[in-house]
DNA sequence: CTGTTAGCGCCTTCAG
DNA sequence: CTGAAGGCGCTAACAG
């Protein structure tokens, strides 16, 4: 159906090999005159190289796979944009898969990418707590066959990646909040089966403990806007009357959760931050448009994606890098001193 | 390097053809015993079909391409999620490309997808005003070779797609605002070279005119948050003192622009909506978290994406459908009656 | 410098 | 029902 290289070669009156050489970056450069003829023929016929055939003949597809949990989540879409930027004009194409937080879908995605023989896979999704054995085996298999794996977030033993030091970041964030005067905390810890979620909560709590602060409430739930909305609603429902007297600072393990929490606070008729201070984690772009401005731990999301993309291109050593977030206190954690 | 079907066949002691038949959905089903042996061998060896080879031998890659302007923009990421949902578990893989609003990058993306022999291409990006001749020719070429094209937003003569009736939607939105009592309008019309931008502004303006409302100011600029921020800043700088007395309603041709506009209003010390009402278009998910809640014309973004995905799967007729947005007045356009 | 010729991994008639 | 063989479109030695 489509025009083949053979057709172009015939049209130009040269051999297949010659046509191939001029149309693709071969080391050997045919004569200028011939080249022009071939290019003209290709143009005239509307020739498009068949990437599949090329991939088969060479040994590399110029394909890389990116798996995220939900592409509509600003956290992931920002990373995705970064990856694309990182890939730049290398001619590498991006295959995208979303897992919807279901481990099996992550495995499916990786299998699909393996079948596509992607040169690399960037995992930015749901690193579960128990390092799904199945996934690990798959990845190992993939690597043995020359596949490159870059993990964003949690580190994975055998792979390269951009690790986020969630624990330290949370500790620092807690430190800043304490320094700002907060003394009473609640943690919306998200899904305890997700490493990211766990580490962020743990870091925060351990800092509190080390500082000798009173016990706080910890709520679990889905690592999502809805999850936080419900967790916060639960908290508001059960909190004791005397708690209402003093401003409490609620740490959510992600900005998206903070957004859900704020919604719940507002619906209950309370104010942020006067009645309840809310703090997030990530610094997703959305925060720019939210009032009050939300305190968070800033992660260079787009750059992280870009680094991942560049890492993939450099095709090199499975380099590892560690990123620690920066606490950014904004209005949502303003201390309400005159409360009681 | 990787395990081939041949290896599996050998391991199982059967022929290549047989192995192929059991491992892939062939019409002819080998004996159960044989099948099990083959499957066991495949499992043991860690076999993954080579999608490229399959694509070459069959005549279809199970690949579809999606081109957006910016995957980090909630409008596009929501559509992207919809597309993925629409594709469901059909086994189709999604290739993603972002154009950054540059027409040439859109063309590059389409060329790349054509090379990848994607079964279909969903265009959700920058339909320029002058229907870039290059793009049209490419698309035509693609279709002649059996490629399916689905366009989201602007309709394209020869292709199917989900058309958004921007003009009518804007008219309706204007109607609602007028009914709500607004009389003084400003339009941040975005990029006049983008059809989407144009139609939205035109619809709005024509409705105003038809209603006999006084002339309003129209500002052009980039079809983006920054563009709107600057346009709004310009407006605030040049508006006449007497205008400041009466609440004005600023219609932005997209929610993302509305967000930028609101930022500008706030930075100038004014309030939304008391001093300046702001209205957007699209109803991106982000709006859920913004205060005041933003009035807009609701488009079922995720569903639009889903429809596009399903359309692609049904492989059918290049169906066309038209979507008209629904005006949703929220707080950002509340009338400030007591302002003389 | 150009052309010829094996494959790359898999599917699919066509025989057996 | 199973096996053998040609071909999908292109690349990369190897000759000429």
XYZ file of C-alpha atoms (C1' of nucleotides) in Angstrom:
712
model
C 0.000 0.000 0.000
C 2.331 2.705 1.155
C 5.336 3.688 -0.879
C 8.353 1.548 -0.156
C 11.986 2.314 -0.416
C 12.091 -0.043 -3.383
C 9.622 2.153 -5.191
C 11.766 5.167 -4.562
C 14.842 3.326 -5.767
C 13.122 2.313 -8.978
C 11.771 5.768 -9.562
C 15.228 7.177 -9.124
C 16.819 4.432 -11.140
C 19.201 3.342 -8.445
C 19.513 0.345 -6.202
C 17.715 -0.204 -2.967
C 20.922 0.111 -1.033
C 21.751 3.439 -2.538
C 18.345 4.806 -1.823
C 18.654 3.609 1.732
C 21.996 5.291 2.098
C 20.835 8.678 0.998
C 17.534 8.675 2.794
C 18.905 7.567 6.113
C 21.942 8.623 8.006
C 24.445 6.202 6.620
C 28.146 6.686 7.000
C 28.672 6.297 3.291
C 27.496 9.256 1.299
C 26.472 8.642 -2.293
C 27.316 11.208 -4.949
C 25.479 14.486 -4.718
C 23.796 14.023 -8.053
C 22.469 10.614 -7.173
C 21.394 11.797 -3.780
C 19.336 14.554 -5.285
C 17.637 12.177 -7.644
C 16.745 9.869 -4.818
C 15.486 12.636 -2.622
C 13.426 14.004 -5.451
C 11.895 10.608 -6.086
C 11.115 10.160 -2.417
C 9.514 13.548 -2.293
C 7.523 12.976 -5.410
C 6.244 9.613 -4.290
C 5.562 10.750 -0.752
C 7.824 8.203 0.813
C 7.863 7.606 4.552
C 10.336 5.156 5.972
C 8.635 2.278 7.708
C 9.813 2.572 11.273
C 8.909 -1.016 12.027
C 11.003 -2.351 9.213
C 13.842 -0.115 10.217
C 13.603 -1.214 13.794
C 13.730 -4.792 12.708
C 16.711 -4.336 10.476
C 18.628 -2.145 12.843
C 18.444 -3.242 16.420
C 16.766 -0.290 17.962
C 13.384 1.291 17.735
C 13.737 4.892 18.661
C 10.988 4.402 21.140
C 10.858 4.954 24.842
C 8.034 4.194 27.209
C 6.749 6.300 30.025
C 4.411 4.902 32.613
C 2.586 7.173 34.983
C -0.323 6.675 37.288
C -2.606 9.242 35.755
C -1.641 11.589 32.975
C -4.318 14.075 34.027
C -2.657 14.512 37.399
C -0.532 17.677 37.248
C 2.314 15.901 38.964
C 2.602 13.378 36.190
C 1.728 15.607 33.307
C 4.432 18.016 34.371
C 6.943 15.215 34.504
C 5.731 13.986 31.153
C 6.316 17.377 29.644
C 9.781 17.356 31.126
C 10.500 13.995 29.589
C 9.433 15.269 26.206
C 11.637 18.281 26.592
C 14.486 16.054 27.627
C 14.029 13.942 24.548
C 14.166 17.126 22.537
C 14.575 16.608 18.837
C 16.421 13.352 19.165
C 13.764 11.756 17.050
C 12.797 9.463 19.864
C 9.108 8.796 20.155
C 7.270 8.557 23.432
C 4.899 5.762 24.291
C 2.608 6.646 27.173
C 0.772 4.376 29.567
C -1.291 5.131 32.649
C -1.841 2.611 35.388
C -4.701 4.122 37.353
C -2.828 2.934 40.410
C -3.410 -0.677 39.568
C -0.211 -2.693 39.855
C -1.325 -5.128 37.212
C -1.789 -2.323 34.768
C 1.741 -1.228 35.432
C 2.926 -4.695 34.614
C 0.814 -4.756 31.508
C 2.338 -1.479 30.453
C 5.859 -2.733 30.929
C 5.070 -5.901 29.022
C 3.643 -3.871 26.203
C 6.724 -1.682 26.120
C 8.929 -4.728 26.113
C 7.052 -6.060 23.150
C 7.505 -2.739 21.451
C 11.195 -3.142 22.156
C 11.400 0.365 23.509
C 14.995 1.387 24.025
C 14.124 2.507 27.524
C 11.320 2.641 30.022
C 10.750 5.447 32.467
C 8.772 4.403 35.489
C 7.114 7.241 37.289
C 4.080 5.492 38.605
C 3.116 3.412 41.519
C 6.094 1.903 43.175
C 4.306 -0.313 45.599
C 5.667 -1.101 48.989
C 6.336 -4.716 48.418
C 8.259 -4.247 45.208
C 5.952 -6.433 43.226
C 7.967 -9.423 42.464
C 6.488 -9.747 39.014
C 7.516 -6.258 38.015
C 11.038 -6.751 39.265
C 11.484 -9.895 37.255
C 10.150 -8.219 34.165
C 12.491 -5.322 34.561
C 15.421 -7.611 35.062
C 14.512 -9.486 31.939
C 14.202 -6.220 30.065
C 17.586 -5.035 31.230
C 19.246 -8.276 30.320
C 18.064 -7.686 26.811
C 19.633 -4.286 26.701
C 16.696 -2.242 27.873
C 17.354 0.808 29.959
C 15.209 1.576 32.963
C 14.929 4.906 34.683
C 12.826 5.179 37.775
C 11.495 8.446 39.080
C 10.799 8.648 42.770
C 11.635 5.450 44.521
C 14.996 3.998 43.612
C 15.115 0.472 42.312
C 18.194 -1.566 43.021
C 19.304 -2.425 39.543
C 18.180 0.664 37.702
C 19.178 4.224 37.286
C 16.869 7.043 38.025
C 16.030 10.218 39.790
C 15.358 9.446 43.366
C 13.397 11.847 45.480
C 14.511 11.889 49.047
C 11.013 12.100 50.380
C 11.968 11.393 53.925
C 14.534 14.148 54.288
C 12.329 16.556 52.414
C 9.463 15.897 54.777
C 11.703 16.278 57.745
C 12.854 19.637 56.520
C 9.345 20.701 55.802
C 8.255 19.720 59.288
C 11.232 21.611 60.655
C 10.205 24.766 58.864
C 6.658 24.492 60.061
C 7.800 24.044 63.608
C 10.117 26.964 63.295
C 7.224 29.002 62.011
C 5.437 28.274 65.227
C 3.192 25.329 64.519
C 2.816 22.843 67.333
C -0.201 20.789 66.553
C -0.165 18.526 63.540
C -2.307 16.090 61.687
C -0.988 13.994 58.861
C -3.022 12.799 55.918
C -0.692 9.989 55.053
C -2.332 8.663 51.943
C -1.864 5.063 50.938
C 0.464 3.227 53.273
C 1.233 0.737 50.568
C 2.886 3.313 48.405
C 6.470 3.966 49.260
C 6.250 7.610 48.340
C 3.325 8.065 50.618
C 4.984 6.191 53.472
C 8.290 7.947 53.300
C 6.754 11.357 53.249
C 4.614 10.618 56.270
C 7.434 8.917 58.099
C 9.882 11.718 57.564
C 7.410 14.228 58.815
C 6.469 12.205 61.865
C 9.979 11.336 62.820
C 10.946 14.975 62.765
C 8.030 15.786 65.027
C 8.949 13.036 67.386
C 12.540 14.092 67.503
C 11.438 17.580 68.334
C 9.423 16.223 71.199
C 6.081 17.282 69.900
C 2.894 15.735 71.145
C 1.366 12.886 69.281
C -0.673 13.809 66.267
C -3.400 12.133 64.364
C -2.532 10.217 61.256
C -5.144 9.382 58.661
C -4.729 6.955 55.823
C -6.662 6.735 52.624
C -6.215 6.899 48.908
C -3.224 8.832 47.613
C -5.506 11.172 45.738
C -7.638 14.246 45.927
C -10.695 12.219 46.856
C -8.798 10.218 49.406
C -7.667 13.364 51.139
C -11.099 14.873 50.927
C -12.527 11.903 52.747
C -9.718 11.657 55.254
C -10.060 15.292 56.102
C -13.800 14.961 56.441
C -13.245 12.080 58.809
C -10.898 14.120 60.868
C -13.231 17.071 61.085
C -15.995 14.775 62.163
C -14.093 13.081 64.939
C -11.970 15.800 66.292
C -12.657 16.762 69.841
C -14.231 20.099 70.628
C -11.212 21.353 72.483
C -9.122 20.817 69.386
C -11.170 23.330 67.543
C -9.748 26.059 69.723
C -6.278 25.830 68.432
C -5.106 26.082 64.855
C -3.946 22.741 63.632
C -1.557 22.187 60.757
C -2.501 19.393 58.405
C 0.304 17.909 56.365
C -0.842 16.156 53.215
C 1.663 13.925 51.486
C 0.957 15.509 48.118
C -0.374 18.775 46.766
C -3.216 17.049 45.054
C -4.238 15.703 48.429
C -3.871 19.141 49.972
C -6.318 20.419 47.406
C -8.840 17.783 48.389
C -8.289 18.507 52.052
C -8.852 22.199 51.584
C -12.061 21.504 49.822
C -13.247 19.483 52.797
C -12.240 22.193 55.236
C -14.131 24.786 53.305
C -17.235 22.717 52.964
C -17.314 22.351 56.691
C -17.382 26.084 56.994
C -13.881 26.477 58.327
C -11.113 28.635 56.943
C -7.634 27.905 55.678
C -5.343 28.766 57.292
C -7.068 30.526 60.191
C -8.792 27.453 61.520
C -6.791 24.799 59.833
C -3.477 25.233 58.111
C -2.855 22.896 55.185
C 0.464 21.917 53.701
C 1.190 19.849 50.622
C 4.120 18.292 48.844
C 5.384 18.546 45.232
C 4.616 22.112 44.217
C 2.545 21.253 41.183
C 1.897 24.124 38.775
C -1.739 24.241 39.799
C -0.723 25.839 43.066
C 0.009 29.054 41.263
C -3.692 29.579 40.810
C -4.978 28.567 44.166
C -5.841 30.838 47.048
C -4.618 30.890 49.654
C -1.251 30.035 48.225
C -0.331 26.598 49.458
C 2.750 25.771 51.475
C 4.567 22.768 50.171
C 7.880 21.083 49.531
C 9.002 22.084 46.099
C 10.180 19.424 43.694
C 11.509 20.476 40.284
C 8.983 18.288 38.518
C 9.572 19.319 34.966
C 13.301 19.147 35.386
C 13.075 15.738 36.928
C 11.273 14.630 33.807
C 13.837 16.317 31.641
C 16.691 14.649 33.450
C 15.000 11.326 32.979
C 14.677 11.995 29.278
C 18.283 13.040 28.949
C 19.420 10.075 30.964
C 17.670 7.849 28.502
C 19.309 9.526 25.554
C 22.797 9.428 26.950
C 22.106 5.750 26.784
C 24.777 5.625 29.348
C 25.387 4.175 32.682
C 22.314 3.853 34.746
C 23.222 6.961 36.599
C 21.450 7.749 39.798
C 20.700 11.130 41.155
C 18.965 12.215 44.298
C 16.701 15.203 44.589
C 15.665 16.746 47.858
C 12.689 19.056 47.909
C 12.693 22.578 49.240
C 10.162 23.672 51.844
C 8.198 26.672 50.682
C 5.939 28.213 53.265
C 3.142 30.258 51.818
C -0.209 31.453 53.045
C -1.930 28.180 53.719
C 0.294 27.611 56.721
C 0.297 31.117 58.058
C 0.242 30.968 61.806
C -2.950 32.170 63.349
C -1.422 33.494 66.515
C -4.464 35.137 67.978
C -6.461 31.958 68.173
C -7.544 30.249 71.302
C 19.545 -11.029 21.903
C 15.975 -11.359 23.060
C 14.136 -14.651 22.860
C 12.542 -15.241 19.510
C 9.539 -17.247 18.582
C 11.907 -19.706 16.956
C 13.551 -20.329 20.283
C 10.227 -21.040 21.855
C 9.310 -23.375 19.036
C 12.540 -25.302 19.434
C 12.197 -25.486 23.162
C 8.701 -26.842 22.753
C 9.712 -29.139 19.963
C 7.227 -27.783 17.486
C 7.432 -25.708 14.377
C 7.580 -21.980 14.187
C 4.156 -21.852 12.655
C 2.599 -23.822 15.451
C 4.206 -21.685 18.080
C 2.946 -18.629 16.311
C -0.553 -20.003 16.207
C -0.801 -20.700 19.890
C 0.925 -17.564 21.104
C -1.100 -15.216 19.002
C -4.749 -15.082 18.286
C -4.847 -17.211 15.218
C -8.060 -18.640 13.913
C -6.625 -22.122 13.875
C -6.220 -23.600 17.321
C -3.528 -26.229 17.795
C -4.183 -29.195 20.073
C -4.450 -28.393 23.754
C -1.456 -30.495 24.655
C 0.748 -28.807 22.128
C -0.530 -25.431 23.129
C 0.401 -26.016 26.722
C 3.869 -27.089 25.789
C 4.367 -23.979 23.731
C 3.009 -21.706 26.377
C 5.207 -23.346 28.977
C 8.247 -22.888 26.780
C 7.401 -19.260 26.185
C 6.958 -18.669 29.871
C 10.146 -20.462 30.758
C 12.200 -18.591 28.219
C 10.580 -15.265 28.952
C 9.370 -14.722 25.452
C 7.952 -11.404 24.331
C 6.572 -11.085 20.845
C 8.439 -8.516 18.826
C 5.821 -5.947 18.008
C 7.864 -4.548 15.139
C 8.154 -7.898 13.452
C 4.487 -8.526 13.984
C 3.587 -5.176 12.581
C 5.670 -5.857 9.536
C 4.161 -9.263 8.937
C 0.621 -8.237 9.626
C -0.329 -4.912 8.253
C -1.150 -3.051 11.368
C 0.814 -1.813 14.298
C -1.569 -1.464 17.180
C -0.329 2.041 17.608
C -2.156 5.306 17.593
C -0.695 8.757 17.807
C -1.962 11.684 19.816
C -0.698 15.156 19.229
C -1.407 17.911 21.694
C -0.004 21.342 22.203
C 1.243 20.849 25.722
C 0.664 17.752 27.780
C 1.074 19.715 30.999
C -1.908 21.863 30.131
C -4.935 20.494 31.991
C -7.060 20.829 28.891
C -4.856 18.454 26.965
C -3.929 16.136 29.764
C -7.593 15.609 30.509
C -8.274 14.795 26.898
C -5.265 12.509 26.863
C -6.617 10.634 29.813
C -9.911 10.314 28.024
C -8.219 8.908 24.977
C -6.472 6.335 27.090
C -9.726 5.388 28.717
C -11.338 5.146 25.315
C -8.613 2.834 24.125
C -9.300 0.724 27.179
C -7.708 -2.667 27.108
C -7.766 -2.960 23.375
C -4.034 -3.480 23.464
C -3.504 -0.353 21.442
C -0.504 1.679 22.473
C -0.459 5.436 22.575
C 2.272 7.539 21.048
C 2.314 11.070 22.412
C 3.700 14.220 20.867
C 3.547 17.834 21.978
C 3.910 20.710 19.590
C 4.501 23.639 21.890
C 2.263 25.579 19.546
C 4.755 25.399 16.748
C 3.124 24.337 13.486
C 6.295 22.722 12.253
C 6.423 20.554 15.314
C 2.926 19.404 14.591
C 3.997 18.416 11.136
C 7.027 16.666 12.505
C 4.812 14.761 14.871
C 2.491 13.647 12.113
C 5.427 12.608 9.971
C 6.836 10.602 12.825
C 3.498 8.917 13.396
C 3.236 8.149 9.724
C 6.619 6.524 9.857
C 5.500 4.539 12.825
C 2.559 3.472 10.716
C 0.151 4.267 13.501
C -3.293 2.961 12.715
C -4.711 6.342 13.558
C -3.754 9.846 14.544
C -5.721 12.038 16.894
C -5.072 15.714 16.402
C -5.932 17.827 19.359
C -3.405 20.536 18.970
C -3.039 23.737 17.112
C -5.357 23.971 14.205
C -4.011 27.103 12.688
C -6.193 29.519 10.872
C -4.794 28.998 7.467
C -5.019 25.255 7.520
C -1.352 24.758 6.952
C -1.169 23.402 3.524
C 1.653 21.071 4.450
C -0.301 19.416 7.186
C -3.315 18.924 4.988
C -1.307 17.208 2.333
C 0.326 14.959 4.864
C -2.988 13.979 6.313
C -4.370 13.258 2.914
C -1.409 11.073 2.152
C -1.856 9.297 5.445
C -5.508 8.635 4.799
C -4.865 7.336 1.342
C -2.658 4.740 2.910
C -5.374 3.605 5.231
C -4.614 5.848 8.176
C -7.467 7.129 10.227
C -7.541 10.708 11.419
C -9.651 12.079 14.207
C -9.551 15.758 14.918
C -10.635 17.260 18.200
C -11.842 20.819 18.137
C -11.768 22.231 14.670
C -13.272 19.996 12.019
C -11.150 19.073 9.057
C -12.872 18.430 5.771
C -11.763 14.928 5.056
C -11.507 13.565 8.555
C -13.756 12.442 11.321
C -13.620 13.935 14.724
C -15.231 15.629 17.616
C -15.957 19.164 16.676
C -16.519 21.735 19.354
C -18.996 24.357 18.356
C -17.037 27.148 19.882
C -19.032 29.877 18.305
C -22.420 28.780 19.534
C -21.033 27.947 22.924
C -19.582 31.414 23.263
C -22.820 32.952 22.152
C -24.700 31.059 24.781
C -22.193 31.978 27.388
C -22.486 35.627 26.490
C -26.234 35.282 26.630
C -26.115 33.905 30.127
C -23.823 36.649 31.297
C -26.082 39.290 29.860
C -29.094 37.669 31.434
C -27.229 37.711 34.714
C -27.001 41.429 34.396
C -23.601 42.117 32.900
C -23.419 44.978 30.460
C -19.818 45.883 30.120
C -17.450 43.405 28.568
C -13.839 42.980 27.649
C -12.590 40.058 25.633
C -9.155 38.525 25.935
C -9.228 36.890 22.542
C -5.953 35.050 22.591
C -4.196 34.257 19.353
C -6.167 35.355 16.336
C -4.378 32.841 14.211
C -5.865 29.947 16.068
C -9.290 28.959 14.917
C -10.391 27.941 18.364
C -9.390 31.293 19.713
C -11.075 33.167 16.916
C -14.343 31.346 17.001
C -14.742 31.730 20.696
C -14.118 35.439 20.541
C -16.323 35.884 17.504
C -19.241 34.025 18.967
C -19.077 36.084 22.090
C -18.789 39.371 20.264
C -21.501 38.652 17.778
C -23.895 37.834 20.566
C -23.068 41.118 22.247
C -23.570 43.004 19.066
C -26.847 41.320 18.378
C -27.982 42.290 21.809
C -27.073 45.845 21.080
C -24.481 46.193 23.723
C -21.900 48.907 23.622
C -18.581 48.228 22.047
C -16.098 46.459 24.221
C -12.384 46.195 24.243
C -10.742 43.211 22.637
C -7.194 42.224 23.446
C -5.101 39.736 21.552
C -2.090 37.840 22.716
C -0.823 34.346 23.221
C -3.429 31.645 23.797
C -1.923 30.872 27.156
C -1.810 31.746 30.797
C 1.038 34.175 30.234
C -0.627 35.700 27.235
C -3.726 36.443 29.239
C -1.709 37.732 32.139
C -0.066 40.259 29.888
C -3.209 41.162 28.023
C -5.024 41.762 31.253
C -2.168 43.829 32.580
C -2.330 45.902 29.438
C -6.009 46.447 29.868
C -5.678 47.478 33.477
C -2.998 49.920 32.543
C -4.914 51.627 29.771
C -8.416 51.606 31.033
C -9.926 54.962 31.669
C -10.614 56.126 35.185
C -14.338 56.227 34.657
C -14.303 52.582 33.722
C -13.092 51.708 37.126
C -16.396 52.705 38.567
C -18.361 49.952 36.990
C -17.757 46.241 37.229
C -16.550 44.908 33.945
C -16.792 41.301 32.828
C -13.725 39.894 31.135
C -14.258 36.926 28.895
C -11.158 34.838 28.328
C -11.247 32.329 25.504
C -9.923 29.570 27.744
C -9.826 28.728 31.418
C -6.083 28.694 31.426
C -6.204 32.250 30.181
C -8.759 33.138 32.814
C -6.339 31.922 35.417
C -3.640 34.177 34.070
C -6.034 37.080 33.896
C -7.126 36.624 37.485
C -3.545 36.633 38.578
C -3.054 39.967 36.864
C -6.180 41.412 38.441
C -5.059 40.382 41.870
C -1.590 41.711 41.480
C -3.017 45.054 40.614
C -4.834 45.044 43.913
C -8.295 44.548 42.489
C -10.797 41.869 43.369
C -12.539 39.190 41.356
C -15.421 39.466 40.842
C -16.235 42.670 42.719
C -14.061 44.899 40.600
C -13.617 42.709 37.613
C -15.565 39.602 36.778
C -13.637 36.936 34.885
C -15.029 34.153 32.749
C -13.251 31.300 31.077
C -13.958 28.486 28.664
C -13.420 24.697 28.872
C -14.040 23.877 32.525
C -10.705 22.237 33.145
C -10.461 20.178 36.344
C -8.194 22.768 37.901
C -11.180 25.039 38.367
C -12.423 22.832 41.153
C -9.661 24.121 43.331
C -9.678 27.766 42.500
C -11.385 30.514 44.459
C -13.497 32.233 43.554
C -15.042 29.461 41.523
C -14.705 30.407 37.890
C -17.566 30.808 35.474
C -16.979 29.078 32.204
C -18.433 27.103 29.347
C -18.210 23.467 30.253
C -16.804 21.034 27.744
C -16.790 17.331 28.608
C -13.058 17.132 28.077
C -12.402 13.636 29.276
C -15.349 12.278 27.389
C -14.278 14.032 24.253
C -10.998 12.213 24.557
C -12.762 8.975 25.233
C -14.967 9.369 22.200
C -11.926 10.010 20.099
C -10.333 6.850 21.408
C -13.427 4.794 20.764
C -13.820 6.275 17.331
C -10.350 5.120 16.520
C -11.053 1.611 17.710
C -14.308 1.224 15.843
C -12.007 1.722 12.913
C -15.160 2.687 11.228
C -16.476 5.458 9.193
C -14.866 8.742 9.932
C -17.783 9.732 12.020
C -18.210 13.317 13.027
C -19.830 14.595 16.109
C -20.425 18.078 17.383
C -20.227 19.141 20.978
C -21.608 22.363 22.298
C -20.427 23.588 25.657
C -22.674 24.477 28.550
C -22.415 27.849 30.238
C -21.792 27.503 33.954
C -21.937 30.691 35.923
C -20.111 30.549 39.190
C -18.672 33.098 41.567
C -16.135 34.776 39.330
C -18.921 36.424 37.384
C -21.154 37.303 40.299
C -22.724 40.618 39.604
C -21.560 43.381 41.856
C -24.851 45.224 41.954
C -24.024 47.834 44.524
C -21.369 49.476 42.423
C -23.308 52.357 41.056
C 30.904 4.532 -4.938
C 27.056 1.474 -6.155
C 24.698 -2.950 -6.334
C 23.615 -7.745 -4.603
C 22.212 -10.438 -1.071
C 21.371 -12.129 3.291
C 18.861 -11.727 7.141
C 15.847 -9.001 11.319
C 11.259 -11.849 13.747
C 6.976 -13.113 12.631
C 2.678 -14.301 9.905
C 0.368 -16.944 6.551
C -0.770 -19.251 2.522
C 0.110 -23.794 0.822
C 1.320 -28.611 1.113
C 1.592 -32.775 3.714
C -3.769 -30.415 12.613
C 1.149 -29.413 11.790
C 5.281 -28.069 9.009
C 7.784 -25.691 5.196
C 8.606 -21.574 2.739
C 7.849 -16.961 0.966
C 7.448 -12.290 2.104
C 6.630 -7.697 5.080
C 10.346 -3.150 4.266
C 14.706 -2.063 5.370
C 19.777 -2.364 6.743
C 24.364 -3.903 6.469
C 27.947 -6.689 5.192
C 30.122 -8.184 1.072
C 31.267 -7.960 -3.818
C 32.024 -5.608 -8.063
